[in-house]
Amino acid sequence: MNDAYLVGAGQSAFGSFPDESYRSLFRTAYERALASTTPAEEASDGVDAVGGLGGADIDEAYIGTLGVGGRQLGLSGPAITEHLGLHGVPCTRVENACAASGYALRQAVMAVRSGMADLVLAGGVEVMTDTSSEATKWWLGVSGETEWERMAGTTFAGVYAQMADAYLREHHVDGEALSRVAVKNHENGAKNPKAQLGFTCSLAEAEHAPVVADPLTLYHCCPTSDGAAAVLVASEDVAEQFDDRVRVAGVGAASDRVGLFQRESYTGIPASSMAAERAYEEADIDPKTVSERLDFAEVHDCFAIAELLAYEDLGFCGPGEAGELLEAGVTALDGDLPVNSSGGLKSKGHPIGATGAGQAVEAFEQLTGRAGDRQIEGAERGLTHNVGGSGGAAVVHVFETDSRATGDGGETSDADVGPGGESA
């Protein structure tokens, strides 16, 4: 199986842009992805053309979108690629709710690994702020079980509020943990010029904000957003012609019951655990030492409780220990395992179809030293975790620097690592 690499990544700002369309937003992300590529001096003319904003070498495209508002539900992928001038390039629209572009990226990786393509465009887009709040709630609700959740009146926030209530009760966790997620992610988002809510908030502000769905307050919920993100996935032969390249070390995905009421427990997302297990196996990471083997993670925090569940589902800590991990500063930007350096969905924003690809953009920037004020020193391996709905689908990617992949940077295997994460 061939290796796959990210050689470029870019996104629009996330926010409310009444003068933009889904086409123009994705074009911005696409052009920034192309501009981010760094062709080596010895690169072929074709690759130089890609670095110069040409798309002649793109073999395939996968575009993730839910289609909030009902715009261009049919052929939405080709409607985007035609706007980019990628005529003749096969394009597939991917829909898996909030995990749409995470799955689009997975499809791109599979196309490269199989040998079917050498350079693939993967990304996503969503426009969510041009509909009424009631209409937006309806569209968010379609990511849950239609008959027994959405049509029964349960909102997206309401579903995650049930998960939060169950978690706090089962593990005897103080609700302040939810607010700590918001404070951390807003602090990171304030350092991200692309973030929709790029400002800090205090613990008290998060705790005492208006209640959206008890126990979730306004600061525990991500905003509705417009935005797009795009990445370029290349085969090893193509990637060698770029100075900056990030290897896709592992990919895992899983589906589960769409309705929350159908699951055995409300205090975890099984699809996340299954996807992580598969990604770790591919990346040769021992699940018991995952927190020592990663330098950062971008996790799906559509609501604050979702980040706490992710810590446990991804193996960063044991059941009921997420609040302690957060309070100890482990997941802060200067902690041992920074989580959501971008600001996460909570601060950066959550344009549904663009979120998974946006996480990959952050991973690419961290691993190529382009993250600015939020740069994690010495980052060599990171993870992205993208969830659809309340857990009906999940996809996890593990990325690593090329030096780590080849062993040029003094790479050690999990077998060489002691219990504290130090080399044995």
CSV table of C-alpha atoms in Angstrom, one decimal:
chain,number,residue,atom,x,y,z
A,1,MET,CA,0.0,0.0,0.0
A,2,ASN,CA,1.4,3.4,-1.0
A,3,ASP,CA,2.1,6.2,1.5
A,4,ALA,CA,0.0,9.3,1.3
A,5,TYR,CA,1.1,12.8,2.3
A,6,LEU,CA,-0.3,16.3,2.8
A,7,VAL,CA,1.6,18.7,0.6
A,8,GLY,CA,-0.7,21.7,1.0
A,9,ALA,CA,-3.5,22.9,3.1
A,10,GLY,CA,-5.6,26.1,3.4
A,11,GLN,CA,-8.8,27.5,4.7
A,12,SER,CA,-11.0,30.5,4.6
A,13,ALA,CA,-11.7,32.4,7.7
A,14,PHE,CA,-14.7,30.9,9.6
A,15,GLY,CA,-17.5,33.2,10.5
A,16,SER,CA,-20.5,35.0,8.9
A,17,PHE,CA,-19.9,36.2,5.4
A,18,PRO,CA,-23.1,37.4,3.7
A,19,ASP,CA,-21.3,38.5,0.6
A,20,GLU,CA,-19.7,35.0,0.0
A,21,SER,CA,-21.1,31.9,-1.6
A,22,TYR,CA,-20.1,28.3,-1.0
A,23,ARG,CA,-18.2,28.4,-4.3
A,24,SER,CA,-16.3,31.5,-3.4
A,25,LEU,CA,-15.5,30.3,0.1
A,26,PHE,CA,-14.1,27.0,-1.3
A,27,ARG,CA,-12.1,28.8,-3.9
A,28,THR,CA,-10.4,30.8,-1.2
A,29,ALA,CA,-9.5,27.6,0.7
A,30,TYR,CA,-8.3,25.9,-2.5
A,31,GLU,CA,-6.1,28.8,-3.6
A,32,ARG,CA,-4.6,29.0,-0.1
A,33,ALA,CA,-3.9,25.3,-0.2
A,34,LEU,CA,-2.1,25.6,-3.5
A,35,ALA,CA,-0.2,28.6,-2.3
A,36,SER,CA,1.0,26.8,0.8
A,37,THR,CA,2.8,24.2,-1.3
A,38,THR,CA,6.6,24.5,-1.4
A,39,PRO,CA,7.9,22.8,-4.5
A,40,ALA,CA,11.6,21.8,-4.2
A,41,GLU,CA,14.1,23.3,-6.6
A,42,GLU,CA,14.4,20.1,-8.5
A,43,ALA,CA,10.6,19.6,-8.9
A,44,SER,CA,9.1,18.9,-12.3
A,45,ASP,CA,7.4,21.5,-14.3
A,46,GLY,CA,4.0,19.9,-13.6
A,47,VAL,CA,4.5,20.2,-9.8
A,48,ASP,CA,5.8,23.7,-10.2
A,49,ALA,CA,2.5,24.5,-11.9
A,50,VAL,CA,0.6,23.2,-9.0
A,51,GLY,CA,2.6,25.4,-6.6
A,52,GLY,CA,1.8,28.3,-8.9
A,53,LEU,CA,-2.0,27.8,-8.5
A,54,GLY,CA,-2.5,25.5,-11.4
A,55,GLY,CA,-4.6,22.4,-11.0
A,56,ALA,CA,-3.4,20.4,-14.0
A,57,ASP,CA,-2.0,17.5,-11.9
A,58,ILE,CA,-5.1,17.0,-9.7
A,59,ASP,CA,-6.5,13.5,-10.4
A,60,GLU,CA,-9.5,13.4,-8.2
A,61,ALA,CA,-11.5,15.6,-5.8
A,62,TYR,CA,-13.7,14.8,-2.8
A,63,ILE,CA,-15.9,17.6,-1.3
A,64,GLY,CA,-17.6,17.3,2.0
A,65,THR,CA,-20.8,19.3,2.7
A,66,LEU,CA,-24.2,18.8,4.4
A,67,GLY,CA,-25.9,21.4,2.3
A,68,VAL,CA,-27.4,23.5,5.0
A,69,GLY,CA,-30.3,25.6,3.6
A,70,GLY,CA,-30.8,23.2,0.7
A,71,ARG,CA,-28.5,24.9,-1.7
A,72,GLN,CA,-27.3,22.8,-4.6
A,73,LEU,CA,-28.0,19.5,-2.9
A,74,GLY,CA,-27.5,17.7,-6.2
A,75,LEU,CA,-24.1,17.8,-7.9
A,76,SER,CA,-22.7,20.1,-5.2
A,77,GLY,CA,-19.2,18.7,-5.7
A,78,PRO,CA,-19.0,19.3,-9.4
A,79,ALA,CA,-20.6,22.7,-8.9
A,80,ILE,CA,-17.5,23.6,-6.8
A,81,THR,CA,-14.8,22.0,-9.0
A,82,GLU,CA,-16.3,23.7,-12.1
A,83,HIS,CA,-15.8,27.1,-10.3
A,84,LEU,CA,-12.2,26.1,-9.7
A,85,GLY,CA,-11.6,25.3,-13.4
A,86,LEU,CA,-11.0,21.6,-12.7
A,87,HIS,CA,-13.0,20.5,-15.7
A,88,GLY,CA,-12.8,16.8,-16.3
A,89,VAL,CA,-11.5,16.0,-12.8
A,90,PRO,CA,-13.8,13.3,-11.2
A,91,CYS,CA,-15.5,14.8,-8.1
A,92,THR,CA,-17.4,13.1,-5.4
A,93,ARG,CA,-19.6,14.8,-2.9
A,94,VAL,CA,-19.3,13.3,0.6
A,95,GLU,CA,-22.0,13.7,3.3
A,96,ASN,CA,-21.5,12.3,6.8
A,97,ALA,CA,-22.9,15.3,8.7
A,98,CYS,CA,-20.2,17.1,10.7
A,99,ALA,CA,-17.7,14.5,9.7
A,100,ALA,CA,-18.2,15.1,5.9
A,101,SER,CA,-14.8,16.5,5.1
A,102,GLY,CA,-13.0,14.2,7.5
A,103,TYR,CA,-14.4,11.4,5.4
A,104,ALA,CA,-13.6,13.3,2.2
A,105,LEU,CA,-10.0,13.4,3.4
A,106,ARG,CA,-10.1,9.6,4.2
A,107,GLN,CA,-11.4,9.0,0.6
A,108,ALA,CA,-8.5,11.0,-0.8
A,109,VAL,CA,-6.0,9.0,1.3
A,110,MET,CA,-7.5,5.8,0.1
A,111,ALA,CA,-7.3,6.9,-3.6
A,112,VAL,CA,-3.6,7.7,-3.2
A,113,ARG,CA,-2.8,4.6,-1.2
A,114,SER,CA,-4.5,2.4,-3.8
A,115,GLY,CA,-2.4,3.8,-6.6
A,116,MET,CA,-5.5,5.2,-8.3
A,117,ALA,CA,-4.4,8.8,-8.0
A,118,ASP,CA,-1.2,10.7,-7.4
A,119,LEU,CA,-2.6,14.1,-6.3
A,120,VAL,CA,-6.1,14.5,-4.8
A,121,LEU,CA,-8.0,17.6,-3.6
A,122,ALA,CA,-10.0,17.0,-0.4
A,123,GLY,CA,-12.0,19.5,1.5
A,124,GLY,CA,-15.4,20.8,2.6
A,125,VAL,CA,-17.6,23.9,2.7
A,126,GLU,CA,-20.7,25.1,4.5
A,127,VAL,CA,-22.8,28.2,4.5
A,128,MET,CA,-25.0,28.3,7.7
A,129,THR,CA,-25.6,31.9,8.6
A,130,ASP,CA,-28.0,33.0,5.9
A,131,THR,CA,-31.0,31.1,7.2
A,132,SER,CA,-33.2,31.8,10.3
A,133,SER,CA,-32.3,30.3,13.6
A,134,GLU,CA,-35.3,28.0,13.4
A,135,ALA,CA,-34.2,26.8,10.0
A,136,THR,CA,-30.7,26.3,11.1
A,137,LYS,CA,-31.9,24.2,14.1
A,138,TRP,CA,-33.8,22.0,11.6
A,139,TRP,CA,-30.8,21.5,9.5
A,140,LEU,CA,-28.6,20.7,12.5
A,141,GLY,CA,-31.2,18.2,13.6
A,142,VAL,CA,-31.1,16.2,10.5
A,143,SER,CA,-27.7,14.8,11.7
A,144,GLY,CA,-29.6,13.0,14.4
A,145,GLU,CA,-32.1,10.2,14.1
A,146,THR,CA,-34.9,11.8,12.1
A,147,GLU,CA,-38.1,10.1,13.3
A,148,TRP,CA,-37.5,9.7,17.0
A,149,GLU,CA,-35.2,12.7,17.7
A,150,ARG,CA,-35.5,15.6,15.2
A,151,MET,CA,-39.3,15.1,14.5
A,152,ALA,CA,-39.9,14.6,18.2
A,153,GLY,CA,-38.5,18.1,18.9
A,154,THR,CA,-35.0,17.2,20.2
A,155,THR,CA,-32.4,19.8,19.2
A,156,PHE,CA,-28.7,19.1,18.5
A,157,ALA,CA,-27.8,21.0,21.7
A,158,GLY,CA,-30.5,18.9,23.5
A,159,VAL,CA,-28.9,15.6,22.5
A,160,TYR,CA,-25.4,16.7,23.7
A,161,ALA,CA,-27.0,18.1,26.9
A,162,GLN,CA,-28.3,14.6,27.6
A,163,MET,CA,-24.8,13.3,27.2
A,164,ALA,CA,-23.4,16.0,29.4
A,165,ASP,CA,-25.9,15.4,32.2
A,166,ALA,CA,-25.3,11.6,32.1
A,167,TYR,CA,-21.5,12.1,32.2
A,168,LEU,CA,-21.5,14.5,35.1
A,169,ARG,CA,-23.8,12.3,37.1
A,170,GLU,CA,-22.2,9.0,36.3
A,171,HIS,CA,-18.6,10.2,37.1
A,172,HIS,CA,-19.5,12.7,39.8
A,173,VAL,CA,-17.8,15.4,37.8
A,174,ASP,CA,-18.3,19.1,38.6
A,175,GLY,CA,-19.9,21.0,35.7
A,176,GLU,CA,-17.1,23.5,35.9
A,177,ALA,CA,-15.2,21.1,33.7
A,178,LEU,CA,-17.4,22.1,30.8
A,179,SER,CA,-16.4,25.8,31.3
A,180,ARG,CA,-12.7,24.9,31.4
A,181,VAL,CA,-13.0,23.5,27.9
A,182,ALA,CA,-14.5,26.8,26.7
A,183,VAL,CA,-11.8,28.9,28.5
A,184,LYS,CA,-8.9,26.9,27.0
A,185,ASN,CA,-10.3,26.8,23.5
A,186,HIS,CA,-11.1,30.5,23.4
A,187,GLU,CA,-7.6,31.3,24.7
A,188,ASN,CA,-6.2,29.3,21.7
A,189,GLY,CA,-8.7,30.7,19.3
A,190,ALA,CA,-7.7,34.2,20.2
A,191,LYS,CA,-4.3,33.4,18.6
A,192,ASN,CA,-5.9,32.1,15.4
A,193,PRO,CA,-6.6,34.8,12.8
A,194,LYS,CA,-9.1,32.5,11.0
A,195,ALA,CA,-11.2,31.9,14.1
A,196,GLN,CA,-14.8,33.0,14.2
A,197,LEU,CA,-14.9,33.7,18.0
A,198,GLY,CA,-11.3,34.9,18.4
A,199,PHE,CA,-11.6,36.3,21.9
A,200,THR,CA,-10.9,35.0,25.4
A,201,CYS,CA,-13.5,34.3,28.0
A,202,SER,CA,-13.3,33.8,31.8
A,203,LEU,CA,-14.4,30.8,33.8
A,204,ALA,CA,-17.2,32.9,35.3
A,205,GLU,CA,-18.4,34.1,31.9
A,206,ALA,CA,-18.7,30.5,30.7
A,207,GLU,CA,-20.3,29.3,33.9
A,208,HIS,CA,-23.0,32.1,34.1
A,209,ALA,CA,-23.8,32.5,30.4
A,210,PRO,CA,-27.4,31.9,29.3
A,211,VAL,CA,-28.5,28.3,29.4
A,212,VAL,CA,-29.0,26.7,26.0
A,213,ALA,CA,-29.9,23.2,27.1
A,214,ASP,CA,-29.1,22.4,30.7
A,215,PRO,CA,-26.3,21.9,31.7
A,216,LEU,CA,-24.9,23.5,28.6
A,217,THR,CA,-24.6,27.3,28.5
A,218,LEU,CA,-23.9,29.5,25.5
A,219,TYR,CA,-20.1,29.2,26.0
A,220,HIS,CA,-20.4,25.5,26.0
A,221,CYS,CA,-21.7,25.5,22.4
A,222,CYS,CA,-20.0,26.1,19.1
A,223,PRO,CA,-21.3,28.8,16.8
A,224,THR,CA,-23.0,28.3,13.4
A,225,SER,CA,-20.4,29.2,10.8
A,226,ASP,CA,-19.7,29.8,7.1
A,227,GLY,CA,-16.3,28.6,5.8
A,228,ALA,CA,-14.3,26.2,3.7
A,229,ALA,CA,-11.1,24.2,4.0
A,230,ALA,CA,-9.0,22.2,1.5
A,231,VAL,CA,-6.0,19.9,1.6
A,232,LEU,CA,-3.8,18.4,-1.2
A,233,VAL,CA,-3.1,14.7,-0.7
A,234,ALA,CA,-0.1,13.3,-2.7
A,235,SER,CA,1.6,10.0,-3.4
A,236,GLU,CA,5.2,9.6,-2.2
A,237,ASP,CA,6.6,10.2,-5.7
A,238,VAL,CA,4.8,13.5,-5.9
A,239,ALA,CA,5.4,14.4,-2.3
A,240,GLU,CA,9.1,14.0,-2.7
A,241,GLN,CA,9.0,17.1,-5.0
A,242,PHE,CA,7.8,19.3,-2.2
A,243,ASP,CA,9.9,20.7,0.7
A,244,ASP,CA,7.0,20.6,3.2
A,245,ARG,CA,5.2,17.3,3.4
A,246,VAL,CA,3.3,15.6,6.2
A,247,ARG,CA,2.8,11.9,6.1
A,248,VAL,CA,-0.6,10.3,6.8
A,249,ALA,CA,0.6,7.7,9.3
A,250,GLY,CA,-2.8,6.2,10.2
A,251,VAL,CA,-6.5,6.5,9.3
A,252,GLY,CA,-9.5,5.0,11.1
A,253,ALA,CA,-13.2,5.4,10.7
A,254,ALA,CA,-16.3,3.8,12.1
A,255,SER,CA,-20.1,4.2,12.0
A,256,ASP,CA,-22.5,3.6,14.9
A,257,ARG,CA,-26.2,4.0,15.8
A,258,VAL,CA,-27.4,7.4,14.6
A,259,GLY,CA,-29.8,8.0,17.4
A,260,LEU,CA,-28.4,8.6,20.9
A,261,PHE,CA,-31.4,6.7,22.5
A,262,GLN,CA,-30.3,3.6,20.6
A,263,ARG,CA,-26.9,3.3,22.3
A,264,GLU,CA,-26.1,1.4,25.5
A,265,SER,CA,-24.3,4.4,27.1
A,266,TYR,CA,-24.5,8.2,26.8
A,267,THR,CA,-21.1,8.7,28.3
A,268,GLY,CA,-18.9,7.8,25.3
A,269,ILE,CA,-18.9,7.7,21.6
A,270,PRO,CA,-18.1,4.1,20.4
A,271,ALA,CA,-17.5,5.2,16.8
A,272,SER,CA,-14.6,7.5,18.1
A,273,SER,CA,-13.0,4.6,20.1
A,274,MET,CA,-13.2,2.2,17.1
A,275,ALA,CA,-11.9,4.8,14.7
A,276,ALA,CA,-9.0,5.6,17.0
A,277,GLU,CA,-8.1,2.0,17.5
A,278,ARG,CA,-7.8,1.5,13.7
A,279,ALA,CA,-5.8,4.7,13.2
A,280,TYR,CA,-3.4,3.8,16.0
A,281,GLU,CA,-2.9,0.3,14.6
A,282,GLU,CA,-2.0,1.8,11.2
A,283,ALA,CA,0.3,4.4,12.8
A,284,ASP,CA,2.0,1.7,15.0
A,285,ILE,CA,1.0,3.5,18.2
A,286,ASP,CA,0.3,1.4,21.3
A,287,PRO,CA,-3.1,2.7,22.6
A,288,LYS,CA,-1.7,2.4,26.1
A,289,THR,CA,0.9,5.0,25.4
A,290,VAL,CA,-1.0,7.2,23.0
A,291,SER,CA,-0.8,10.3,25.2
A,292,GLU,CA,3.0,10.1,25.2
A,293,ARG,CA,3.2,9.4,21.4
A,294,LEU,CA,1.2,12.4,20.3
A,295,ASP,CA,2.4,16.1,20.4
A,296,PHE,CA,-1.1,17.6,19.8
A,297,ALA,CA,-4.7,16.7,18.9
A,298,GLU,CA,-7.6,18.5,17.2
A,299,VAL,CA,-10.8,16.9,18.5
A,300,HIS,CA,-14.4,17.4,17.7
A,301,ASP,CA,-15.7,19.8,20.4
A,302,CYS,CA,-19.1,20.9,18.9
A,303,PHE,CA,-20.1,21.1,22.6
A,304,ALA,CA,-17.8,21.2,25.6
A,305,ILE,CA,-18.9,17.8,26.7
A,306,ALA,CA,-17.8,16.4,23.3
A,307,GLU,CA,-14.2,17.3,24.1
A,308,LEU,CA,-14.3,15.6,27.5
A,309,LEU,CA,-15.7,12.5,25.9
A,310,ALA,CA,-13.0,12.6,23.2
A,311,TYR,CA,-10.2,12.6,25.8
A,312,GLU,CA,-11.5,9.3,27.0
A,313,ASP,CA,-12.7,7.8,23.7
A,314,LEU,CA,-9.2,8.5,22.2
A,315,GLY,CA,-7.4,7.0,25.1
A,316,PHE,CA,-5.8,10.1,26.6
A,317,CYS,CA,-7.2,9.2,30.0
A,318,GLY,CA,-9.5,6.7,31.7
A,319,PRO,CA,-13.3,7.0,32.1
A,320,GLY,CA,-14.3,9.9,34.3
A,321,GLU,CA,-10.8,11.4,34.3
A,322,ALA,CA,-11.2,14.0,31.5
A,323,GLY,CA,-11.9,16.8,33.9
A,324,GLU,CA,-8.8,16.1,35.9
A,325,LEU,CA,-6.6,16.0,32.7
A,326,LEU,CA,-8.0,19.4,31.7
A,327,GLU,CA,-7.7,21.0,35.1
A,328,ALA,CA,-4.1,19.8,35.4
A,329,GLY,CA,-3.2,21.8,32.2
A,330,VAL,CA,-2.2,18.7,30.2
A,331,THR,CA,-4.3,19.7,27.2
A,332,ALA,CA,-3.4,23.5,27.4
A,333,LEU,CA,-1.3,24.9,24.6
A,334,ASP,CA,1.8,24.7,26.8
A,335,GLY,CA,0.8,21.3,28.2
A,336,ASP,CA,2.1,17.8,27.5
A,337,LEU,CA,-0.7,17.1,25.0
A,338,PRO,CA,-2.2,20.3,23.6
A,339,VAL,CA,-5.8,19.8,22.4
A,340,ASN,CA,-7.5,22.2,19.9
A,341,SER,CA,-4.6,24.6,19.4
A,342,SER,CA,-6.8,26.1,16.6
A,343,GLY,CA,-9.5,27.0,19.1
A,344,GLY,CA,-11.5,24.0,18.1
A,345,LEU,CA,-15.1,24.1,16.9
A,346,LYS,CA,-15.9,26.1,20.0
A,347,SER,CA,-13.8,29.2,19.1
A,348,LYS,CA,-12.6,28.6,15.6
A,349,GLY,CA,-16.1,27.8,14.3
A,350,HIS,CA,-18.0,24.9,12.9
A,351,PRO,CA,-19.0,25.2,9.2
A,352,ILE,CA,-20.3,21.6,9.2
A,353,GLY,CA,-18.9,20.4,5.9
A,354,ALA,CA,-15.5,22.1,6.4
A,355,THR,CA,-14.7,21.1,9.9
A,356,GLY,CA,-12.8,17.9,9.4
A,357,ALA,CA,-10.6,19.4,6.6
A,358,GLY,CA,-10.1,22.4,8.8
A,359,GLN,CA,-8.6,20.2,11.5
A,360,ALA,CA,-6.2,18.8,8.9
A,361,VAL,CA,-5.2,22.3,8.0
A,362,GLU,CA,-4.2,22.9,11.6
A,363,ALA,CA,-2.3,19.7,11.7
A,364,PHE,CA,-0.4,20.6,8.5
A,365,GLU,CA,0.4,24.1,9.9
A,366,GLN,CA,1.6,22.7,13.2
A,367,LEU,CA,3.8,20.0,11.6
A,368,THR,CA,5.4,22.5,9.1
A,369,GLY,CA,6.0,25.2,11.7
A,370,ARG,CA,3.4,27.7,10.3
A,371,ALA,CA,1.0,28.0,13.2
A,372,GLY,CA,2.3,31.4,14.4
A,373,ASP,CA,1.5,32.4,18.0
A,374,ARG,CA,-0.1,29.0,18.7
A,375,GLN,CA,2.8,27.0,17.3
A,376,ILE,CA,3.6,23.9,19.4
A,377,GLU,CA,7.4,23.7,19.8
A,378,GLY,CA,8.9,20.5,18.3
A,379,ALA,CA,5.6,19.1,17.1
A,380,GLU,CA,6.2,15.9,15.1
A,381,ARG,CA,3.0,13.9,15.4
A,382,GLY,CA,-0.6,14.9,15.8
A,383,LEU,CA,-4.1,13.6,15.5
A,384,THR,CA,-7.4,14.9,14.2
A,385,HIS,CA,-10.8,13.5,15.3
A,386,ASN,CA,-14.0,14.4,13.5
A,387,VAL,CA,-17.5,13.2,14.5
A,388,GLY,CA,-20.8,13.2,12.6
A,389,GLY,CA,-23.9,14.1,14.5
A,390,SER,CA,-23.8,12.8,18.1
A,391,GLY,CA,-21.6,9.9,17.1
A,392,GLY,CA,-23.2,8.2,14.1
A,393,ALA,CA,-19.9,8.4,12.4
A,394,ALA,CA,-16.3,9.2,13.3
A,395,VAL,CA,-12.9,9.4,11.6
A,396,VAL,CA,-9.5,9.8,13.0
A,397,HIS,CA,-6.3,10.7,11.2
A,398,VAL,CA,-2.7,10.5,12.6
A,399,PHE,CA,-0.2,12.8,10.9
A,400,GLU,CA,3.6,13.0,11.3
A,401,THR,CA,6.5,15.0,10.0
A,402,ASP,CA,8.5,13.4,7.2
A,403,SER,CA,11.6,13.3,9.4
A,404,ARG,CA,9.7,11.2,12.0
A,405,ALA,CA,8.4,8.9,9.2
A,406,THR,CA,11.9,8.2,7.9
A,407,GLY,CA,13.6,8.1,11.2
A,408,ASP,CA,15.8,11.1,10.4
A,409,GLY,CA,14.8,12.9,13.5
A,410,GLY,CA,15.8,10.2,16.0
A,411,GLU,CA,12.5,8.4,15.9
A,412,THR,CA,11.9,5.9,18.7
A,413,SER,CA,9.3,3.1,18.5
A,414,ASP,CA,6.7,2.5,21.2
A,415,ALA,CA,8.7,-0.4,22.4
A,416,ASP,CA,11.6,1.9,23.2
A,417,VAL,CA,9.5,4.2,25.4
A,418,GLY,CA,9.2,3.9,29.1
A,419,PRO,CA,6.0,4.4,31.2
A,420,GLY,CA,6.7,8.1,31.6
A,421,GLY,CA,7.1,8.7,27.9
A,422,GLU,CA,10.9,8.9,28.1
A,423,SER,CA,13.2,6.9,25.9
A,424,ALA,CA,14.2,3.7,27.6
